[in-house]
Amino acid sequence: MSARVPVDAETFRRDGYLVMPGAFSHDEVSAYREHLLAKFEGGDDSADYSGDLFANPVTESFIGDGRLIEVCRDLLGGEPVYFGDSSAMYYASNNNVCGFHKDNADRHNPDAPDWDGDYPIIRFGLYLQDHSRQGGGLMLCAGSHKSVARNRKLEVLNEEVFGWFSGRTRYVPSDVGDLIVWNLRTTHAGMGRYLRGPIRRPISERTQHLVPGFMQSKLAESRLAMFASFGLAGKHLDRYLRYLKTRTYMVDIWRQTQYTPGMFAKFEAQNAKLLDMHGEVSADIAAGRPVGGYTYWAPLPA
Ligand SMILES: O=C(O)CCC(=O)C(=O)O
């Protein structure tokens, strides 16, 4: 097992995200990047995401070597559960900024079950290049995990105007090896840009077309990042899994990934749990229950 990563749980609870500097070494990041770059740029595979990182011998350490598991335990205070929701994602250097969104099931309705109490599901991101001296990093709205506006226009104002002026909407200037974790209710966006200058004020999907190109950060290389979700067992995870079962990409990954007894044992030895989602969706399909019908997010009935 690798060295423990120091965790500031109070900042995570306040902001809905946390950056853990130097959690992975430059050598580890280089090895992940080299492998994934060859996969995305080298062949006939045109997908912009890969399968479950735990099932790939080169990337399995990201999920299973104990760092993510212990950060999850420190932040959420219970037995970490991993359910196969991980992938690497690739963007060419000139890709546009992506849209702000939340990752949980109930993204726009404050009365929906996800907004009842704390939400103990988190997503890790490890970016495989520097984003402190170039764009392409993550953007986040600090504190946005605590509520969602019923009115969509107000939510947009929070992201773009109030958040920008208050400094709560942020570009995360992560360095190579920094591990980022966010609550799934936290509003965020990938392929961020910032206004050139020392303060790195964020440029979003909506504002990228309004700001002259010479004022925007550039990205000199392809963007590669690895993502993985963990959570605690309970009603929120049950609902999140029900939601994930509606998503085509997730069901494809689960169908492709069958864990070995050794993989389950690895989690058990660390007092953590690995869910057999391959078995679960296979049973759903055999019983004729609908899974994987939605390419994009769609609201889940209560
Ligand atoms: O690509 C990124 O930087 C963010 C990824 C993202 O939005 C997600 O995993 O939900």
mmCIF file of C-alpha atoms and ligand atoms in Angstrom:
data_model
loop_
_atom_site.group_PDB
_atom_site.id
_atom_site.type_symbol
_atom_site.label_atom_id
_atom_site.label_comp_id
_atom_site.label_asym_id
_atom_site.label_seq_id
_atom_site.Cartn_x
_atom_site.Cartn_y
_atom_site.Cartn_z
ATOM 1 C CA MET A 1 0.000 0.000 0.000
ATOM 2 C CA SER A 2 1.208 3.526 -0.827
ATOM 3 C CA ALA A 3 1.808 6.413 1.562
ATOM 4 C CA ARG A 4 -1.283 8.061 3.064
ATOM 5 C CA VAL A 5 -2.390 11.290 1.416
ATOM 6 C CA PRO A 6 -3.030 14.105 3.948
ATOM 7 C CA VAL A 7 -6.658 15.208 3.823
ATOM 8 C CA ASP A 8 -8.351 18.444 4.951
ATOM 9 C CA ALA A 9 -11.880 17.143 5.542
ATOM 10 C CA GLU A 10 -13.190 20.483 6.807
ATOM 11 C CA THR A 11 -12.222 22.315 3.599
ATOM 12 C CA PHE A 12 -13.773 19.502 1.583
ATOM 13 C CA ARG A 13 -17.033 19.777 3.543
ATOM 14 C CA ARG A 14 -17.065 23.578 3.123
ATOM 15 C CA ASP A 15 -16.103 23.856 -0.560
ATOM 16 C CA GLY A 16 -17.318 20.530 -1.933
ATOM 17 C CA TYR A 17 -13.877 19.765 -3.364
ATOM 18 C CA LEU A 18 -10.260 19.379 -2.311
ATOM 19 C CA VAL A 19 -6.872 19.466 -4.034
ATOM 20 C CA MET A 20 -4.238 17.139 -2.541
ATOM 21 C CA PRO A 21 -0.837 18.304 -3.839
ATOM 22 C CA GLY A 22 1.704 15.682 -4.883
ATOM 23 C CA ALA A 23 -0.458 12.644 -4.073
ATOM 24 C CA PHE A 24 1.073 10.840 -7.074
ATOM 25 C CA SER A 25 4.707 11.021 -8.167
ATOM 26 C CA HIS A 26 5.811 12.485 -11.498
ATOM 27 C CA ASP A 27 7.026 8.995 -12.518
ATOM 28 C CA GLU A 28 3.616 7.445 -11.818
ATOM 29 C CA VAL A 29 1.855 10.179 -13.783
ATOM 30 C CA SER A 30 4.290 9.820 -16.714
ATOM 31 C CA ALA A 31 3.677 6.068 -16.861
ATOM 32 C CA TYR A 32 -0.125 6.524 -16.840
ATOM 33 C CA ARG A 33 0.097 9.294 -19.446
ATOM 34 C CA GLU A 34 2.384 7.409 -21.804
ATOM 35 C CA HIS A 35 0.151 4.327 -21.717
ATOM 36 C CA LEU A 36 -3.106 6.223 -22.188
ATOM 37 C CA LEU A 37 -1.738 8.541 -24.870
ATOM 38 C CA ALA A 38 -0.712 5.510 -26.937
ATOM 39 C CA LYS A 39 -4.211 4.112 -26.477
ATOM 40 C CA PHE A 40 -6.051 7.275 -27.494
ATOM 41 C CA GLU A 41 -3.721 8.637 -30.174
ATOM 42 C CA GLY A 42 -2.125 5.466 -31.430
ATOM 43 C CA GLY A 43 -4.852 3.341 -32.866
ATOM 44 C CA ASP A 44 -8.255 2.745 -34.276
ATOM 45 C CA ASP A 45 -10.065 3.336 -30.981
ATOM 46 C CA SER A 46 -11.827 6.663 -31.452
ATOM 47 C CA ALA A 47 -13.668 6.727 -28.084
ATOM 48 C CA ASP A 48 -12.799 9.668 -25.830
ATOM 49 C CA TYR A 49 -12.967 7.519 -22.691
ATOM 50 C CA SER A 50 -11.512 4.166 -21.688
ATOM 51 C CA GLY A 51 -12.969 1.290 -19.667
ATOM 52 C CA ASP A 52 -12.752 0.688 -15.895
ATOM 53 C CA LEU A 53 -9.235 1.693 -14.813
ATOM 54 C CA PHE A 54 -9.205 -1.043 -12.158
ATOM 55 C CA ALA A 55 -9.324 -3.703 -14.883
ATOM 56 C CA ASN A 56 -6.265 -2.347 -16.706
ATOM 57 C CA PRO A 57 -2.940 -3.593 -15.220
ATOM 58 C CA VAL A 58 -1.243 -0.252 -15.980
ATOM 59 C CA THR A 59 -3.862 1.884 -14.231
ATOM 60 C CA GLU A 60 -5.253 -0.483 -11.571
ATOM 61 C CA SER A 61 -2.946 1.055 -8.920
ATOM 62 C CA PHE A 62 -4.873 4.346 -9.253
ATOM 63 C CA ILE A 63 -7.997 2.605 -7.933
ATOM 64 C CA GLY A 64 -6.676 -0.180 -5.749
ATOM 65 C CA ASP A 65 -3.379 0.802 -4.106
ATOM 66 C CA GLY A 66 -5.047 2.374 -1.085
ATOM 67 C CA ARG A 67 -4.618 6.104 -1.696
ATOM 68 C CA LEU A 68 -8.114 6.777 -3.029
ATOM 69 C CA ILE A 69 -9.636 4.294 -0.585
ATOM 70 C CA GLU A 70 -8.084 6.007 2.448
ATOM 71 C CA VAL A 71 -8.916 9.527 1.246
ATOM 72 C CA CYS A 72 -12.507 8.335 0.806
ATOM 73 C CA ARG A 73 -12.536 6.877 4.331
ATOM 74 C CA ASP A 74 -11.052 10.103 5.783
ATOM 75 C CA LEU A 75 -13.545 12.320 3.967
ATOM 76 C CA LEU A 76 -16.719 10.280 4.359
ATOM 77 C CA GLY A 77 -16.030 8.357 7.566
ATOM 78 C CA GLY A 78 -17.226 4.885 6.633
ATOM 79 C CA GLU A 79 -16.409 1.826 4.519
ATOM 80 C CA PRO A 80 -15.377 3.003 1.012
ATOM 81 C CA VAL A 81 -17.338 1.375 -1.807
ATOM 82 C CA TYR A 82 -16.088 1.219 -5.406
ATOM 83 C CA PHE A 83 -18.574 0.302 -8.133
ATOM 84 C CA GLY A 84 -16.578 0.388 -11.352
ATOM 85 C CA ASP A 85 -17.314 3.998 -12.249
ATOM 86 C CA SER A 86 -13.907 5.055 -13.541
ATOM 87 C CA SER A 87 -12.352 5.968 -16.856
ATOM 88 C CA ALA A 88 -9.631 7.955 -18.524
ATOM 89 C CA MET A 89 -10.698 10.851 -20.723
ATOM 90 C CA TYR A 90 -8.870 12.443 -23.599
ATOM 91 C CA TYR A 91 -9.267 15.863 -25.228
ATOM 92 C CA ALA A 92 -7.198 17.397 -28.023
ATOM 93 C CA SER A 93 -5.435 20.592 -26.934
ATOM 94 C CA ASN A 94 -7.787 22.883 -28.890
ATOM 95 C CA ASN A 95 -11.006 21.363 -27.490
ATOM 96 C CA ASN A 96 -13.574 23.880 -26.270
ATOM 97 C CA VAL A 97 -14.319 24.396 -22.584
ATOM 98 C CA CYS A 98 -16.971 21.890 -21.399
ATOM 99 C CA GLY A 99 -20.270 22.859 -19.772
ATOM 100 C CA PHE A 100 -20.855 23.229 -16.043
ATOM 101 C CA HIS A 101 -22.741 20.269 -14.575
ATOM 102 C CA LYS A 102 -23.215 18.169 -11.462
ATOM 103 C CA ASP A 103 -22.475 14.426 -11.527
ATOM 104 C CA ASN A 104 -25.269 13.206 -9.225
ATOM 105 C CA ALA A 105 -28.658 11.901 -10.357
ATOM 106 C CA ASP A 106 -30.888 14.856 -9.338
ATOM 107 C CA ARG A 107 -29.081 17.824 -10.888
ATOM 108 C CA HIS A 108 -31.781 20.495 -11.091
ATOM 109 C CA ASN A 109 -34.489 19.699 -8.535
ATOM 110 C CA PRO A 110 -33.836 20.701 -4.905
ATOM 111 C CA ASP A 111 -36.830 18.599 -3.748
ATOM 112 C CA ALA A 112 -35.446 15.384 -5.234
ATOM 113 C CA PRO A 113 -33.955 12.627 -3.010
ATOM 114 C CA ASP A 114 -30.280 13.536 -3.685
ATOM 115 C CA TRP A 115 -30.753 16.813 -1.795
ATOM 116 C CA ASP A 116 -31.892 15.151 1.426
ATOM 117 C CA GLY A 117 -28.986 15.481 3.892
ATOM 118 C CA ASP A 118 -25.295 14.940 3.149
ATOM 119 C CA TYR A 119 -24.316 13.282 -0.106
ATOM 120 C CA PRO A 120 -21.541 10.721 0.513
ATOM 121 C CA ILE A 121 -20.417 10.059 -3.055
ATOM 122 C CA ILE A 122 -17.188 11.532 -4.398
ATOM 123 C CA ARG A 123 -15.245 11.612 -7.652
ATOM 124 C CA PHE A 124 -11.477 11.706 -7.935
ATOM 125 C CA GLY A 125 -9.615 13.330 -10.824
ATOM 126 C CA LEU A 126 -5.931 12.912 -11.598
ATOM 127 C CA TYR A 127 -4.802 15.169 -14.463
ATOM 128 C CA LEU A 128 -1.825 13.771 -16.331
ATOM 129 C CA GLN A 129 -0.177 17.084 -17.239
ATOM 130 C CA ASP A 130 0.376 20.470 -15.660
ATOM 131 C CA HIS A 131 -2.565 22.874 -15.499
ATOM 132 C CA SER A 132 -0.986 25.616 -13.417
ATOM 133 C CA ARG A 133 0.940 27.146 -16.316
ATOM 134 C CA GLN A 134 -1.513 26.177 -19.069
ATOM 135 C CA GLY A 135 -5.273 25.740 -19.451
ATOM 136 C CA GLY A 136 -7.266 22.513 -19.710
ATOM 137 C CA GLY A 137 -7.720 22.071 -15.965
ATOM 138 C CA LEU A 138 -10.858 21.558 -13.934
ATOM 139 C CA MET A 139 -13.231 24.381 -13.040
ATOM 140 C CA LEU A 140 -15.444 24.229 -9.968
ATOM 141 C CA CYS A 141 -18.054 26.278 -8.128
ATOM 142 C CA ALA A 142 -17.038 26.195 -4.457
ATOM 143 C CA GLY A 143 -19.954 25.476 -2.121
ATOM 144 C CA SER A 144 -22.273 24.399 -4.949
ATOM 145 C CA HIS A 145 -22.700 20.929 -3.395
ATOM 146 C CA LYS A 146 -24.899 22.443 -0.670
ATOM 147 C CA SER A 147 -27.843 23.497 -2.820
ATOM 148 C CA VAL A 148 -29.246 23.774 -6.300
ATOM 149 C CA ALA A 149 -31.497 26.587 -7.521
ATOM 150 C CA ARG A 150 -34.983 25.546 -8.589
ATOM 151 C CA ASN A 151 -34.761 28.157 -11.331
ATOM 152 C CA ARG A 152 -32.268 27.189 -14.038
ATOM 153 C CA LYS A 153 -31.508 30.836 -14.929
ATOM 154 C CA LEU A 154 -30.557 31.546 -11.303
ATOM 155 C CA GLU A 155 -28.235 28.533 -11.342
ATOM 156 C CA VAL A 156 -26.534 29.938 -14.464
ATOM 157 C CA LEU A 157 -26.218 33.357 -12.776
ATOM 158 C CA ASN A 158 -24.614 31.627 -9.772
ATOM 159 C CA GLU A 159 -22.094 29.867 -12.013
ATOM 160 C CA GLU A 160 -21.224 32.749 -14.323
ATOM 161 C CA VAL A 161 -21.846 36.030 -12.493
ATOM 162 C CA PHE A 162 -22.137 35.762 -8.682
ATOM 163 C CA GLY A 163 -19.584 32.929 -8.625
ATOM 164 C CA TRP A 164 -17.171 34.813 -10.885
ATOM 165 C CA PHE A 165 -17.251 38.068 -8.907
ATOM 166 C CA SER A 166 -17.151 36.359 -5.487
ATOM 167 C CA GLY A 167 -14.316 34.031 -6.558
ATOM 168 C CA ARG A 168 -16.384 30.910 -5.852
ATOM 169 C CA THR A 169 -16.305 29.867 -9.519
ATOM 170 C CA ARG A 170 -12.689 28.799 -9.910
ATOM 171 C CA TYR A 171 -10.144 27.420 -12.297
ATOM 172 C CA VAL A 172 -8.104 24.752 -10.439
ATOM 173 C CA PRO A 173 -4.391 25.287 -11.256
ATOM 174 C CA SER A 174 -3.385 21.688 -10.561
ATOM 175 C CA ASP A 175 0.231 20.619 -10.865
ATOM 176 C CA VAL A 176 1.440 17.215 -12.096
ATOM 177 C CA GLY A 177 0.652 14.625 -9.396
ATOM 178 C CA ASP A 178 -2.040 16.651 -7.600
ATOM 179 C CA LEU A 179 -5.150 14.631 -6.816
ATOM 180 C CA ILE A 180 -8.502 16.431 -6.928
ATOM 181 C CA VAL A 181 -11.692 15.125 -5.331
ATOM 182 C CA TRP A 182 -15.185 16.599 -5.481
ATOM 183 C CA ASN A 183 -18.615 15.796 -4.116
ATOM 184 C CA LEU A 184 -20.860 14.559 -6.921
ATOM 185 C CA ARG A 185 -23.255 17.432 -6.179
ATOM 186 C CA THR A 186 -20.503 20.019 -6.821
ATOM 187 C CA THR A 187 -20.893 21.978 -10.065
ATOM 188 C CA HIS A 188 -17.810 21.624 -12.261
ATOM 189 C CA ALA A 189 -16.558 21.607 -15.857
ATOM 190 C CA GLY A 190 -13.645 20.096 -17.733
ATOM 191 C CA MET A 191 -11.148 21.675 -20.167
ATOM 192 C CA GLY A 192 -11.226 24.952 -18.245
ATOM 193 C CA ARG A 193 -9.545 28.133 -19.406
ATOM 194 C CA TYR A 194 -8.548 31.251 -17.524
ATOM 195 C CA LEU A 195 -7.821 34.902 -18.236
ATOM 196 C CA ARG A 196 -4.072 35.174 -18.754
ATOM 197 C CA GLY A 197 -2.414 36.774 -15.761
ATOM 198 C CA PRO A 198 -1.514 35.817 -12.225
ATOM 199 C CA ILE A 199 -5.051 35.386 -10.819
ATOM 200 C CA ARG A 200 -6.345 32.901 -13.405
ATOM 201 C CA ARG A 201 -9.995 34.067 -13.430
ATOM 202 C CA PRO A 202 -12.087 31.337 -15.059
ATOM 203 C CA ILE A 203 -13.418 31.340 -18.618
ATOM 204 C CA SER A 204 -16.377 29.011 -19.046
ATOM 205 C CA GLU A 205 -18.124 27.266 -21.924
ATOM 206 C CA ARG A 206 -20.510 30.219 -22.171
ATOM 207 C CA THR A 207 -17.876 32.997 -21.930
ATOM 208 C CA GLN A 208 -15.122 31.453 -24.088
ATOM 209 C CA HIS A 209 -16.694 32.986 -27.208
ATOM 210 C CA LEU A 210 -16.811 36.472 -25.637
ATOM 211 C CA VAL A 211 -13.162 36.743 -24.565
ATOM 212 C CA PRO A 212 -10.507 37.545 -27.242
ATOM 213 C CA GLY A 213 -8.254 34.554 -27.891
ATOM 214 C CA PHE A 214 -5.039 36.349 -26.879
ATOM 215 C CA MET A 215 -6.475 36.888 -23.367
ATOM 216 C CA GLN A 216 -7.232 33.180 -22.882
ATOM 217 C CA SER A 217 -4.931 30.503 -21.480
ATOM 218 C CA LYS A 218 -3.624 27.992 -24.022
ATOM 219 C CA LEU A 219 -2.976 24.271 -23.730
ATOM 220 C CA ALA A 220 0.154 22.976 -25.458
ATOM 221 C CA GLU A 221 -0.594 19.240 -25.326
ATOM 222 C CA SER A 222 -3.457 16.738 -25.363
ATOM 223 C CA ARG A 223 -5.385 16.626 -22.099
ATOM 224 C CA LEU A 224 -5.497 13.288 -20.336
ATOM 225 C CA ALA A 225 -7.133 12.680 -16.985
ATOM 226 C CA MET A 226 -8.266 9.693 -14.938
ATOM 227 C CA PHE A 227 -11.499 9.740 -12.938
ATOM 228 C CA ALA A 228 -12.993 7.383 -10.349
ATOM 229 C CA SER A 229 -16.048 7.551 -8.082
ATOM 230 C CA PHE A 230 -16.319 6.087 -4.578
ATOM 231 C CA GLY A 231 -19.066 6.332 -1.975
ATOM 232 C CA LEU A 232 -20.675 4.950 1.151
ATOM 233 C CA ALA A 233 -23.443 2.346 1.039
ATOM 234 C CA GLY A 234 -26.897 3.824 1.637
ATOM 235 C CA LYS A 235 -29.891 5.432 -0.022
ATOM 236 C CA HIS A 236 -27.837 7.975 -2.018
ATOM 237 C CA LEU A 237 -25.549 5.306 -3.483
ATOM 238 C CA ASP A 238 -28.577 3.098 -4.269
ATOM 239 C CA ARG A 239 -30.111 5.962 -6.225
ATOM 240 C CA TYR A 240 -26.846 6.879 -7.939
ATOM 241 C CA LEU A 241 -26.410 3.274 -9.108
ATOM 242 C CA ARG A 242 -30.015 3.259 -10.317
ATOM 243 C CA TYR A 243 -29.187 6.415 -12.294
ATOM 244 C CA LEU A 244 -25.892 5.007 -13.664
ATOM 245 C CA LYS A 245 -27.791 1.963 -14.897
ATOM 246 C CA THR A 246 -29.674 4.322 -17.235
ATOM 247 C CA ARG A 247 -26.429 5.506 -18.895
ATOM 248 C CA THR A 248 -25.140 3.769 -22.019
ATOM 249 C CA TYR A 249 -21.410 4.388 -21.401
ATOM 250 C CA MET A 250 -21.587 3.064 -17.826
ATOM 251 C CA VAL A 251 -23.489 -0.083 -18.711
ATOM 252 C CA ASP A 252 -21.003 -0.695 -21.551
ATOM 253 C CA ILE A 253 -18.092 -0.457 -19.087
ATOM 254 C CA TRP A 254 -19.822 -2.730 -16.547
ATOM 255 C CA ARG A 255 -20.635 -5.305 -19.234
ATOM 256 C CA GLN A 256 -17.008 -5.331 -20.408
ATOM 257 C CA THR A 257 -15.501 -5.659 -16.918
ATOM 258 C CA GLN A 258 -15.635 -8.871 -14.927
ATOM 259 C CA TYR A 259 -13.634 -8.725 -11.678
ATOM 260 C CA THR A 260 -11.559 -11.716 -10.511
ATOM 261 C CA PRO A 261 -11.701 -13.097 -6.930
ATOM 262 C CA GLY A 262 -8.285 -11.451 -6.358
ATOM 263 C CA MET A 263 -9.741 -8.033 -7.182
ATOM 264 C CA PHE A 264 -12.553 -8.457 -4.635
ATOM 265 C CA ALA A 265 -9.983 -9.702 -2.075
ATOM 266 C CA LYS A 266 -7.828 -6.608 -2.644
ATOM 267 C CA PHE A 267 -10.688 -4.376 -1.526
ATOM 268 C CA GLU A 268 -11.649 -6.649 1.374
ATOM 269 C CA ALA A 269 -8.066 -6.611 2.679
ATOM 270 C CA GLN A 270 -8.333 -2.825 2.892
ATOM 271 C CA ASN A 271 -11.718 -2.896 4.678
ATOM 272 C CA ALA A 272 -13.367 -1.570 1.555
ATOM 273 C CA LYS A 273 -15.967 -2.991 -0.795
ATOM 274 C CA LEU A 274 -15.921 -3.733 -4.513
ATOM 275 C CA LEU A 275 -19.418 -4.085 -5.999
ATOM 276 C CA ASP A 276 -20.072 -6.701 -8.677
ATOM 277 C CA MET A 277 -21.873 -4.427 -11.134
ATOM 278 C CA HIS A 278 -21.019 -6.751 -14.024
ATOM 279 C CA GLY A 279 -23.056 -9.468 -12.306
ATOM 280 C CA GLU A 280 -25.835 -7.022 -11.469
ATOM 281 C CA VAL A 281 -26.345 -5.600 -14.968
ATOM 282 C CA SER A 282 -25.983 -9.049 -16.516
ATOM 283 C CA ALA A 283 -28.859 -10.199 -14.260
ATOM 284 C CA ASP A 284 -30.890 -7.112 -15.215
ATOM 285 C CA ILE A 285 -30.400 -7.835 -18.904
ATOM 286 C CA ALA A 286 -31.231 -11.542 -18.481
ATOM 287 C CA ALA A 287 -34.446 -10.585 -16.676
ATOM 288 C CA GLY A 288 -35.409 -8.125 -19.421
ATOM 289 C CA ARG A 289 -35.053 -5.037 -17.203
ATOM 290 C CA PRO A 290 -34.088 -1.924 -19.229
ATOM 291 C CA VAL A 291 -30.500 -0.684 -18.717
ATOM 292 C CA GLY A 292 -28.216 1.721 -20.573
ATOM 293 C CA GLY A 293 -30.939 3.456 -22.574
ATOM 294 C CA TYR A 294 -29.643 7.047 -22.210
ATOM 295 C CA THR A 295 -26.574 8.527 -23.912
ATOM 296 C CA TYR A 296 -27.000 11.776 -21.966
ATOM 297 C CA TRP A 297 -28.212 12.651 -18.476
ATOM 298 C CA ALA A 298 -31.987 12.476 -18.046
ATOM 299 C CA PRO A 299 -33.998 13.044 -14.841
ATOM 300 C CA LEU A 300 -34.631 9.929 -12.773
ATOM 301 C CA PRO A 301 -38.164 9.420 -11.419
ATOM 302 C CA ALA A 302 -38.361 9.682 -7.598
HETATM 303 O O1 LIG B 1 -12.896 16.417 -17.867
HETATM 304 C C1 LIG B 1 -12.832 16.972 -16.768
HETATM 305 O O2 LIG B 1 -11.870 17.661 -16.416
HETATM 306 C C2 LIG B 1 -13.982 16.859 -15.805
HETATM 307 C C3 LIG B 1 -14.692 15.571 -15.965
HETATM 308 C C4 LIG B 1 -16.092 15.650 -15.554
HETATM 309 O O3 LIG B 1 -16.770 16.610 -15.764
HETATM 310 C C5 LIG B 1 -16.666 14.490 -14.867
HETATM 311 O O4 LIG B 1 -15.952 13.517 -14.624
HETATM 312 O O5 LIG B 1 -17.847 14.574 -14.516
#
